[in-house]
Coordinates of C-alpha atoms (C1' of nucleotides) in Angstrom, one line a residue:
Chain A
X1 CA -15.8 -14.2 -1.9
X2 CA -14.7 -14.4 1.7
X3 CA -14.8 -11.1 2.9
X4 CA -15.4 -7.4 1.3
X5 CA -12.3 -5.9 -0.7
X6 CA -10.1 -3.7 0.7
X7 CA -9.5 0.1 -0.8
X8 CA -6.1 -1.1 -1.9
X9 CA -7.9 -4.9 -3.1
X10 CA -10.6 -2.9 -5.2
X11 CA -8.2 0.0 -6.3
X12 CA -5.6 -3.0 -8.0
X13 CA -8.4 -4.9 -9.2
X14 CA -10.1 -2.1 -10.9
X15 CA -7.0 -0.7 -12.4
X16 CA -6.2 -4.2 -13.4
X17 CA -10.0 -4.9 -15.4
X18 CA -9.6 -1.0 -16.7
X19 CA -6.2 -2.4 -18.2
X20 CA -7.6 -5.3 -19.3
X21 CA -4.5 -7.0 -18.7
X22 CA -1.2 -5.7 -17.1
X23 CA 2.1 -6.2 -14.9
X24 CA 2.2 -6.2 -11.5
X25 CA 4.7 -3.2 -11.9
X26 CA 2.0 -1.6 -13.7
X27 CA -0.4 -1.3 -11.3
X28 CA 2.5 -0.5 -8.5
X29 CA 3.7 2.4 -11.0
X30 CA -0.1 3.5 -10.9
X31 CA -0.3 4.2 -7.3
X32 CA 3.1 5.3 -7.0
X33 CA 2.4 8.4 -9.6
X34 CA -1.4 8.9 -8.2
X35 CA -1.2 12.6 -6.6
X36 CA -2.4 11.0 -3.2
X37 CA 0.5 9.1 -0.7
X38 CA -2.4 7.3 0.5
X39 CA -1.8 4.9 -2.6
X40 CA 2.0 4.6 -1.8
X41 CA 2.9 2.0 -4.8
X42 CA 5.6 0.3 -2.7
X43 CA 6.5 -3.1 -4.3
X44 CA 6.2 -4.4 -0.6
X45 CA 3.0 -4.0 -0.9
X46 CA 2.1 -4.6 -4.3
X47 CA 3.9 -7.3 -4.8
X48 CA 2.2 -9.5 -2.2
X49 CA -1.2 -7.9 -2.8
X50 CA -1.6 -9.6 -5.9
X51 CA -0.4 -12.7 -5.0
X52 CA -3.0 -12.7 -2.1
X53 CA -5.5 -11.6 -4.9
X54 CA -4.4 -14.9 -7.4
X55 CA -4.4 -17.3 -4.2
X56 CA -8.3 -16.3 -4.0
X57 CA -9.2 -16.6 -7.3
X58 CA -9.7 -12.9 -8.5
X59 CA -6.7 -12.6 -10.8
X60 CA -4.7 -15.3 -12.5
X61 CA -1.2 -14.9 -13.7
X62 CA 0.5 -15.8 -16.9
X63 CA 4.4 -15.2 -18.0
X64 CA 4.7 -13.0 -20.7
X65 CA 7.0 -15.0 -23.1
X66 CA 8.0 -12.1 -25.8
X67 CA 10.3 -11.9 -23.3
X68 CA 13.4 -13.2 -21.7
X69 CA 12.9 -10.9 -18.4
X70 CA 10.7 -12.9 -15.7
X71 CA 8.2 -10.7 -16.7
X72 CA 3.8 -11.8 -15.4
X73 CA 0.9 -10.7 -16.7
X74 CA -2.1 -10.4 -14.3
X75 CA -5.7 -10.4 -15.4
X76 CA -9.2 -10.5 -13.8
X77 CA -11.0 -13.8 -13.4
X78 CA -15.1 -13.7 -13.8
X79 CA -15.1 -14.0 -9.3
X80 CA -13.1 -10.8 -9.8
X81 CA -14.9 -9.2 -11.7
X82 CA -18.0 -9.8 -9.2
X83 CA -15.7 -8.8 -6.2
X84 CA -14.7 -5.6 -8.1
X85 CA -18.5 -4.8 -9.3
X86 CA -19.5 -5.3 -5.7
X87 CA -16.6 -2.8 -4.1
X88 CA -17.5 -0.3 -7.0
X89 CA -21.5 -0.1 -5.6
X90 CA -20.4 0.0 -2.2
X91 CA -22.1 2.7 -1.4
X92 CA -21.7 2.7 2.7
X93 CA -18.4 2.7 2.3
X94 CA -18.4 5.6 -0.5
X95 CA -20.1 8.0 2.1
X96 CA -17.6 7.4 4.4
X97 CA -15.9 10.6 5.3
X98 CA -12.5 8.9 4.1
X99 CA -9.1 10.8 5.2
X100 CA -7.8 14.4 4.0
X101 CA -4.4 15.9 5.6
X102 CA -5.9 19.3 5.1
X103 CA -9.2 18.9 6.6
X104 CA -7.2 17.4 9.6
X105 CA -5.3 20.2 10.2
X106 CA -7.7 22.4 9.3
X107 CA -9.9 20.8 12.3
X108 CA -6.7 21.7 14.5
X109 CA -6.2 24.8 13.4
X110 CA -7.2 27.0 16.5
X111 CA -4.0 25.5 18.4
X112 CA -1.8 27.8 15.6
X113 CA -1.0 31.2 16.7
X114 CA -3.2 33.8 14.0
X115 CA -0.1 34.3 12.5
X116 CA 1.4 31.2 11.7
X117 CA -2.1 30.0 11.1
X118 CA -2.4 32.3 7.8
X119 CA 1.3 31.5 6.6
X120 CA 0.6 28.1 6.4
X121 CA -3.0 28.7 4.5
X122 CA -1.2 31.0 2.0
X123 CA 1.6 28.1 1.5
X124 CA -0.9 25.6 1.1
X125 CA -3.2 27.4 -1.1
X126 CA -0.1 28.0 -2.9
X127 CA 1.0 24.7 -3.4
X128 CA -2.9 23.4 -4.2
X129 CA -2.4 26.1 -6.9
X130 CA 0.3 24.4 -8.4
X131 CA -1.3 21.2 -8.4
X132 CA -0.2 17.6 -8.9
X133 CA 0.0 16.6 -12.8
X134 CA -2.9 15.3 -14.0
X135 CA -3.7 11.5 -14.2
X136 CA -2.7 10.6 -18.2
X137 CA -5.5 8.5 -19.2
X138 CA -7.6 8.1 -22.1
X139 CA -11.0 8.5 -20.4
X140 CA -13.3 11.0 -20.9
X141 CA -14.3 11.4 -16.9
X142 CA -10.9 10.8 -15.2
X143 CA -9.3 14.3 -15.9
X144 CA -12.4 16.2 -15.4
X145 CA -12.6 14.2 -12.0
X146 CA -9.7 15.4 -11.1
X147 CA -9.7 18.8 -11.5
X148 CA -13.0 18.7 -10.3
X149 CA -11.9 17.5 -6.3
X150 CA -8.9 20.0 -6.7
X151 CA -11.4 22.8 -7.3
X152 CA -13.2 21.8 -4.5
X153 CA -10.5 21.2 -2.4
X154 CA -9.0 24.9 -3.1
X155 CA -12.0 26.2 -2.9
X156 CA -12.8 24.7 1.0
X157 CA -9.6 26.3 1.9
X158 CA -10.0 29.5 0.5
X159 CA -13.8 29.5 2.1
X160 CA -11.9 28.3 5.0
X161 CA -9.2 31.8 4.7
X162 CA -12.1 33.9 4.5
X163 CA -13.6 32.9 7.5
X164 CA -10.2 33.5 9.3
X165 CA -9.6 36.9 7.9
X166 CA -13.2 38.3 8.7
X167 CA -13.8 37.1 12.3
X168 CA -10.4 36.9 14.3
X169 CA -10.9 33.6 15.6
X170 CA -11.7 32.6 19.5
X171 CA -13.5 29.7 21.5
X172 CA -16.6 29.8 20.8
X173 CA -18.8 29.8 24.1
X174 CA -21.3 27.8 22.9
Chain B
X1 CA 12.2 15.2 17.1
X2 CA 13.6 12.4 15.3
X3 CA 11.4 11.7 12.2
X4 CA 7.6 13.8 11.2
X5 CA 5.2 12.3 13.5
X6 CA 2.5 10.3 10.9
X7 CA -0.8 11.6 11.0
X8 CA -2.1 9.6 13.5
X9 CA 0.4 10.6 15.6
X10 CA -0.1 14.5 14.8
X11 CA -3.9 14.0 15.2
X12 CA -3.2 12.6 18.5
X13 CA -1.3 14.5 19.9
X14 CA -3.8 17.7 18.8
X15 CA -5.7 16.0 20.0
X16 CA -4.2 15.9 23.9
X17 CA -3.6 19.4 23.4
X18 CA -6.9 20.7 22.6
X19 CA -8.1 18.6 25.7
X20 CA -5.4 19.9 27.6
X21 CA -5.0 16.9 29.6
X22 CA -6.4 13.8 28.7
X23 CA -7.0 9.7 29.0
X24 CA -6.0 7.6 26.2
X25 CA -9.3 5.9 26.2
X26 CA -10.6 9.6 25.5
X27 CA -8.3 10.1 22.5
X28 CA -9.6 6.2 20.8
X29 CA -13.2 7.5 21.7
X30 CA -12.7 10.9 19.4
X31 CA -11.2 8.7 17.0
X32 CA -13.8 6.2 16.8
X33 CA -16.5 8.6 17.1
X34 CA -15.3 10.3 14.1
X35 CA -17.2 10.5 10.6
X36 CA -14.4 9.0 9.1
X37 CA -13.0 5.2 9.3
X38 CA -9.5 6.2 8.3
X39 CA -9.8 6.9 12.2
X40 CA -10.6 3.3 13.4
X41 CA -9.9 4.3 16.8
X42 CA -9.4 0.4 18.0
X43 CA -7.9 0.4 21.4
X44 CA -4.8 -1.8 19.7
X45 CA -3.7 1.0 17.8
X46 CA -4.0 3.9 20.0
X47 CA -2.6 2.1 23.4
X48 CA 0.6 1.5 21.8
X49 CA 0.2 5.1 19.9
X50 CA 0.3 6.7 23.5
X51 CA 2.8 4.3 24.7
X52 CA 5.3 5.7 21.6
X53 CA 4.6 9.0 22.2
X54 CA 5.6 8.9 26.0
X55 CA 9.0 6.9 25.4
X56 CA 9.7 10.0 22.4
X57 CA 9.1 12.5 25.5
X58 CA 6.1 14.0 23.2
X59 CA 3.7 12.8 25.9
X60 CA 3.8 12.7 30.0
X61 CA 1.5 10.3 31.7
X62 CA 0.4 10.5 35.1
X63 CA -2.1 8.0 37.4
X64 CA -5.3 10.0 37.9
X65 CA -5.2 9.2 42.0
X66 CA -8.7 10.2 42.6
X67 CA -9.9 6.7 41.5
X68 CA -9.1 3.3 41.9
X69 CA -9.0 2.4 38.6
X70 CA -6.5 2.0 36.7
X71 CA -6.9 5.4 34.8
X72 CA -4.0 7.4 33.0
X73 CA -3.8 11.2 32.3
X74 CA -1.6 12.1 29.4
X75 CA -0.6 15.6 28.9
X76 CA 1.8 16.8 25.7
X77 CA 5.7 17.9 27.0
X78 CA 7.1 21.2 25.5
X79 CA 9.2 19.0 22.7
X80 CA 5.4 17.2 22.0
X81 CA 4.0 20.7 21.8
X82 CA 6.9 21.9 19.2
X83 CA 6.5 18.7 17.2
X84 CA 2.9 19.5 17.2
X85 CA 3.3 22.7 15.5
X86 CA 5.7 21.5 13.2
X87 CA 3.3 18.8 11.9
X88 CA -0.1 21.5 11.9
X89 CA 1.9 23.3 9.5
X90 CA 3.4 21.0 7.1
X91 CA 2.0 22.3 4.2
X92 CA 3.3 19.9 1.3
X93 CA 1.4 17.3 3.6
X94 CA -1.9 18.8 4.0
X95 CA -1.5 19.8 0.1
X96 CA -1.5 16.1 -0.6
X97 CA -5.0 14.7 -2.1
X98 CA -5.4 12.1 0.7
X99 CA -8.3 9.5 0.4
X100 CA -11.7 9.3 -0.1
X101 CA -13.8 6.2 -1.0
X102 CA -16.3 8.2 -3.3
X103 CA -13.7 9.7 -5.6
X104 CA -12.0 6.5 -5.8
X105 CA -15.1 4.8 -7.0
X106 CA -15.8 7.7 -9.7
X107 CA -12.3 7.7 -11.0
X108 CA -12.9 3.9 -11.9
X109 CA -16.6 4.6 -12.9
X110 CA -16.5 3.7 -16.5
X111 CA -16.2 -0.2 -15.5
X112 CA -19.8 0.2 -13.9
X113 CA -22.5 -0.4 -16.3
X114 CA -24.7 3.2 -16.6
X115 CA -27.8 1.2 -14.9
X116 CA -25.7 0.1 -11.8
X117 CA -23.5 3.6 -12.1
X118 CA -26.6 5.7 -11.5
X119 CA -27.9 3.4 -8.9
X120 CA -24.2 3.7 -6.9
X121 CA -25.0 7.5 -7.4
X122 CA -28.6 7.7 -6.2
X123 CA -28.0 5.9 -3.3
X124 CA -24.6 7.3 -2.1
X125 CA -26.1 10.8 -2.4
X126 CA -29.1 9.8 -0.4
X127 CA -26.1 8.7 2.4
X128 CA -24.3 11.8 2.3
X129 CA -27.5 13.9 2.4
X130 CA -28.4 11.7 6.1
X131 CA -25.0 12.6 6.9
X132 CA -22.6 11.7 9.7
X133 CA -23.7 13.2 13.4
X134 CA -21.4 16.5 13.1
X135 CA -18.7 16.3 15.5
X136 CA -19.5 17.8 19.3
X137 CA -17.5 20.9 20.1
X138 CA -17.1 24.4 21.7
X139 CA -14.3 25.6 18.8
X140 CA -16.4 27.9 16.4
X141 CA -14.7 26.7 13.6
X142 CA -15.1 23.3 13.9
X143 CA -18.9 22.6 13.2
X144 CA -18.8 24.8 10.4
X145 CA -15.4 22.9 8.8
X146 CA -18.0 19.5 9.2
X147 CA -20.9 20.5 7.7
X148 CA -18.9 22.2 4.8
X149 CA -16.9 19.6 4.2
X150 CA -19.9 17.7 3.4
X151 CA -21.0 19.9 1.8
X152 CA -18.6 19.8 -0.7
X153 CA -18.2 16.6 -1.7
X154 CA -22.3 16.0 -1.8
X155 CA -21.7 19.0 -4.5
X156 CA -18.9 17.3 -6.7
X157 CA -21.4 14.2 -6.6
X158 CA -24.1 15.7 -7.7
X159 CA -22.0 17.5 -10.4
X160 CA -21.0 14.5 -11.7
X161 CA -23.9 12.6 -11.6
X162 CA -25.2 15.5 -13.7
X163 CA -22.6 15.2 -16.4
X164 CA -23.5 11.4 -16.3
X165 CA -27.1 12.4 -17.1
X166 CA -26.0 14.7 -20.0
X167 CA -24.1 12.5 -21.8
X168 CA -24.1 8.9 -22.4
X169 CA -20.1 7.8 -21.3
X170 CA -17.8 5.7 -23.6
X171 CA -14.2 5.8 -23.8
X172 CA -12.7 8.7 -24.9
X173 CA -10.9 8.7 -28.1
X174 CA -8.2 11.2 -27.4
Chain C
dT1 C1' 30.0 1.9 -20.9
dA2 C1' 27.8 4.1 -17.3
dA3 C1' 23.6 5.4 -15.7
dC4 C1' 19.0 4.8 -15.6
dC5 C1' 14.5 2.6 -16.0
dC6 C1' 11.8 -1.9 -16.1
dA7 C1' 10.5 -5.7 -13.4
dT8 C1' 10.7 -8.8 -10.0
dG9 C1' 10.9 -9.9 -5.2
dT10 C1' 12.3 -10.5 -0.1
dA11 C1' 13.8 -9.4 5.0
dA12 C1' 13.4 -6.8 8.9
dT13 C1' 10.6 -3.9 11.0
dA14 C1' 6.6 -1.1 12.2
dT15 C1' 2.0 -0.5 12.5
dG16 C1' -2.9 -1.7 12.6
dT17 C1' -7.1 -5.0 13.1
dT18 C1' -9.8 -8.2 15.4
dA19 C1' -11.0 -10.4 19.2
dC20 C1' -10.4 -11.3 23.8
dA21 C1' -9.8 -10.3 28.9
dT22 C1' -10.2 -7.8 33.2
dG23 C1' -12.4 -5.0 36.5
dA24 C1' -14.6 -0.5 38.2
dT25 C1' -18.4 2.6 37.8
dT26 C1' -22.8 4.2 36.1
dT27 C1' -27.4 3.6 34.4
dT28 C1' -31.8 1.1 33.8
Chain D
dA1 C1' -29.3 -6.9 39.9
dA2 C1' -28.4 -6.8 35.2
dA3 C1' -26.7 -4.3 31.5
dA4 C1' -24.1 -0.8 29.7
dT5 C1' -20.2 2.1 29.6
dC6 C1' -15.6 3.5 31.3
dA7 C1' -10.9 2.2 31.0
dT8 C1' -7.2 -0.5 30.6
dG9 C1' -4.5 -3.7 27.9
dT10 C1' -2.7 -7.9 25.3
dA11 C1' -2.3 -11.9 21.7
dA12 C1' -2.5 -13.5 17.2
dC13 C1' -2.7 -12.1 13.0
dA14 C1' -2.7 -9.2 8.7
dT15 C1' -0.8 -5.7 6.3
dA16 C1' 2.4 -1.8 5.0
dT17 C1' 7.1 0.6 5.0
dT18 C1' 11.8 0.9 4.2
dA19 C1' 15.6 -0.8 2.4
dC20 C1' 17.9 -4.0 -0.1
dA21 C1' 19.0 -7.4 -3.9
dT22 C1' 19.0 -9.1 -8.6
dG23 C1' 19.2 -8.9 -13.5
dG24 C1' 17.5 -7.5 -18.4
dG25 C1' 16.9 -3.7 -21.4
dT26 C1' 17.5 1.3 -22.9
dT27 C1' 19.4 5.7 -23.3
dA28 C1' 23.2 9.4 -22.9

DNA sequence: TAACCCATGTAATATGTTACATGATTTT
DNA sequence: AAAATCATGTAACATATTACATGGGTTA
């Protein structure tokens, strides 16, 4: 392997071994449903992510001949299922604080008037409420994993709300 | 405004406006410096970022004269101030679930073997326990929004290395 | 049969990474 | 005086977005 994996690289490999086989739609329809943008699923990038993944060896391609559609089935070759086990214990890279539009704005929040600041904290808690539908999958630990970060995620805001409401908020003066 | 500013643009332009007046080399460094590597802050992508933002009229720039280098001041316009508030409280945005490494790596857990799995887990908890030096800042709410941020996903690690422990994982039957 | 989903892909464009280059100022 | 940091930026490259194009199969 030349270099370490992407996110994306490990992500489509992953989904790909977890498959066991599958379409390159497949794994674009994946990240297209997944309840983060992060994992967009355009076919422009899709597409010629797993072509860069065959040209290196960690996934070869065969045409699925049931059928009359140009129709390819991807699957992980023994280097790709190295590369993946090696993303999977990367553990530098799991610690990593990664990206969260909430957190973000959250870390901005003192440039909101008080007012608008609490609107949009009661929409978004609103929204996190609702929730994105659950990933469908036939694994004991994905669901739970889910709910899990949207628990946690809820509960930073509220947390978060709390703080807002007791002490009206200023610069601190260190 | 033509289109939502992306999040690096938002972030950016918070970013200026919490400085009040800034150099561009000062908005990369926060970037860089930050716990996360979504925010590479590599001079290549926020030179040009600044340069964008200027031609939109979100951003003024003016030469700092009291030094003979080259150095540039950017301070946000009253259209980059409205677009600014417009992006803070975009609430189906910051609802979104965003990215992080670790629950990436969980979600595709089962394809680690439970030796390696609790390894991954060990160590990535001992990471997030060492943490990320907390950000540097006179806002009161911004220390606090670090440190329980962490705090929060060193919890859902450890509550799923705990359900590891319990029971032994294998595919669910549904 | 019309509309929609499956399944592939590309073209133009936008953005980001890596590595380099330059020179002033500050620290050791 | 040397090394590090401040501060700017670009060039080559890699990757992603948006929008389009094509055609087979399925459903209303």
């Amino acid at each position: 392997m030349k270099r370490r994996l992407t996110e994306l690289e490990g992500a489509a490999l992953a989904q790909v071994v977890r498959a066991g086989a599958c379409t390159p739609y497949a794994i674009k329809e994946t990240f297209r449903t997944s309840p983060s943008r992060f994992w967009s699923g355009s076919a422009g990038a899709v597409y010629p992510l797993v072509r860069r993944l065959v040209a290196r060896g960690l996934l070869v391609a065969r045409p699925d001949l049931r059928d009359r559609r140009a129709r390819r089935v991807v699957s992980a070759t023994p280097a790709g299922r190295a590369a993946l086990q090696s993303w999977l214990v990367d553990a530098e890279r799991a610690a990593d604080f990664g990206f969260d539009p909430l957190r973000t704005r959250l870390f901005y929040s003192e440039l909101l008037p008080p007012r608008r600041l609490k609107a949009f904290l009661a929409e978004t808690a609103g929204l996190l409420a609702i929730g994105s539908p659950a990933p469908r999958s036939d694994l004991a630990h994905v669901v739970p994993l889910h709910a899990a970060w949207a628990r946690l995620r809820a509960k930073a805001l509220a947390e978060f709300a709390e703080q807002v409401e007791k002490k009206p908020r200023r610069r601190g003066s260190r």
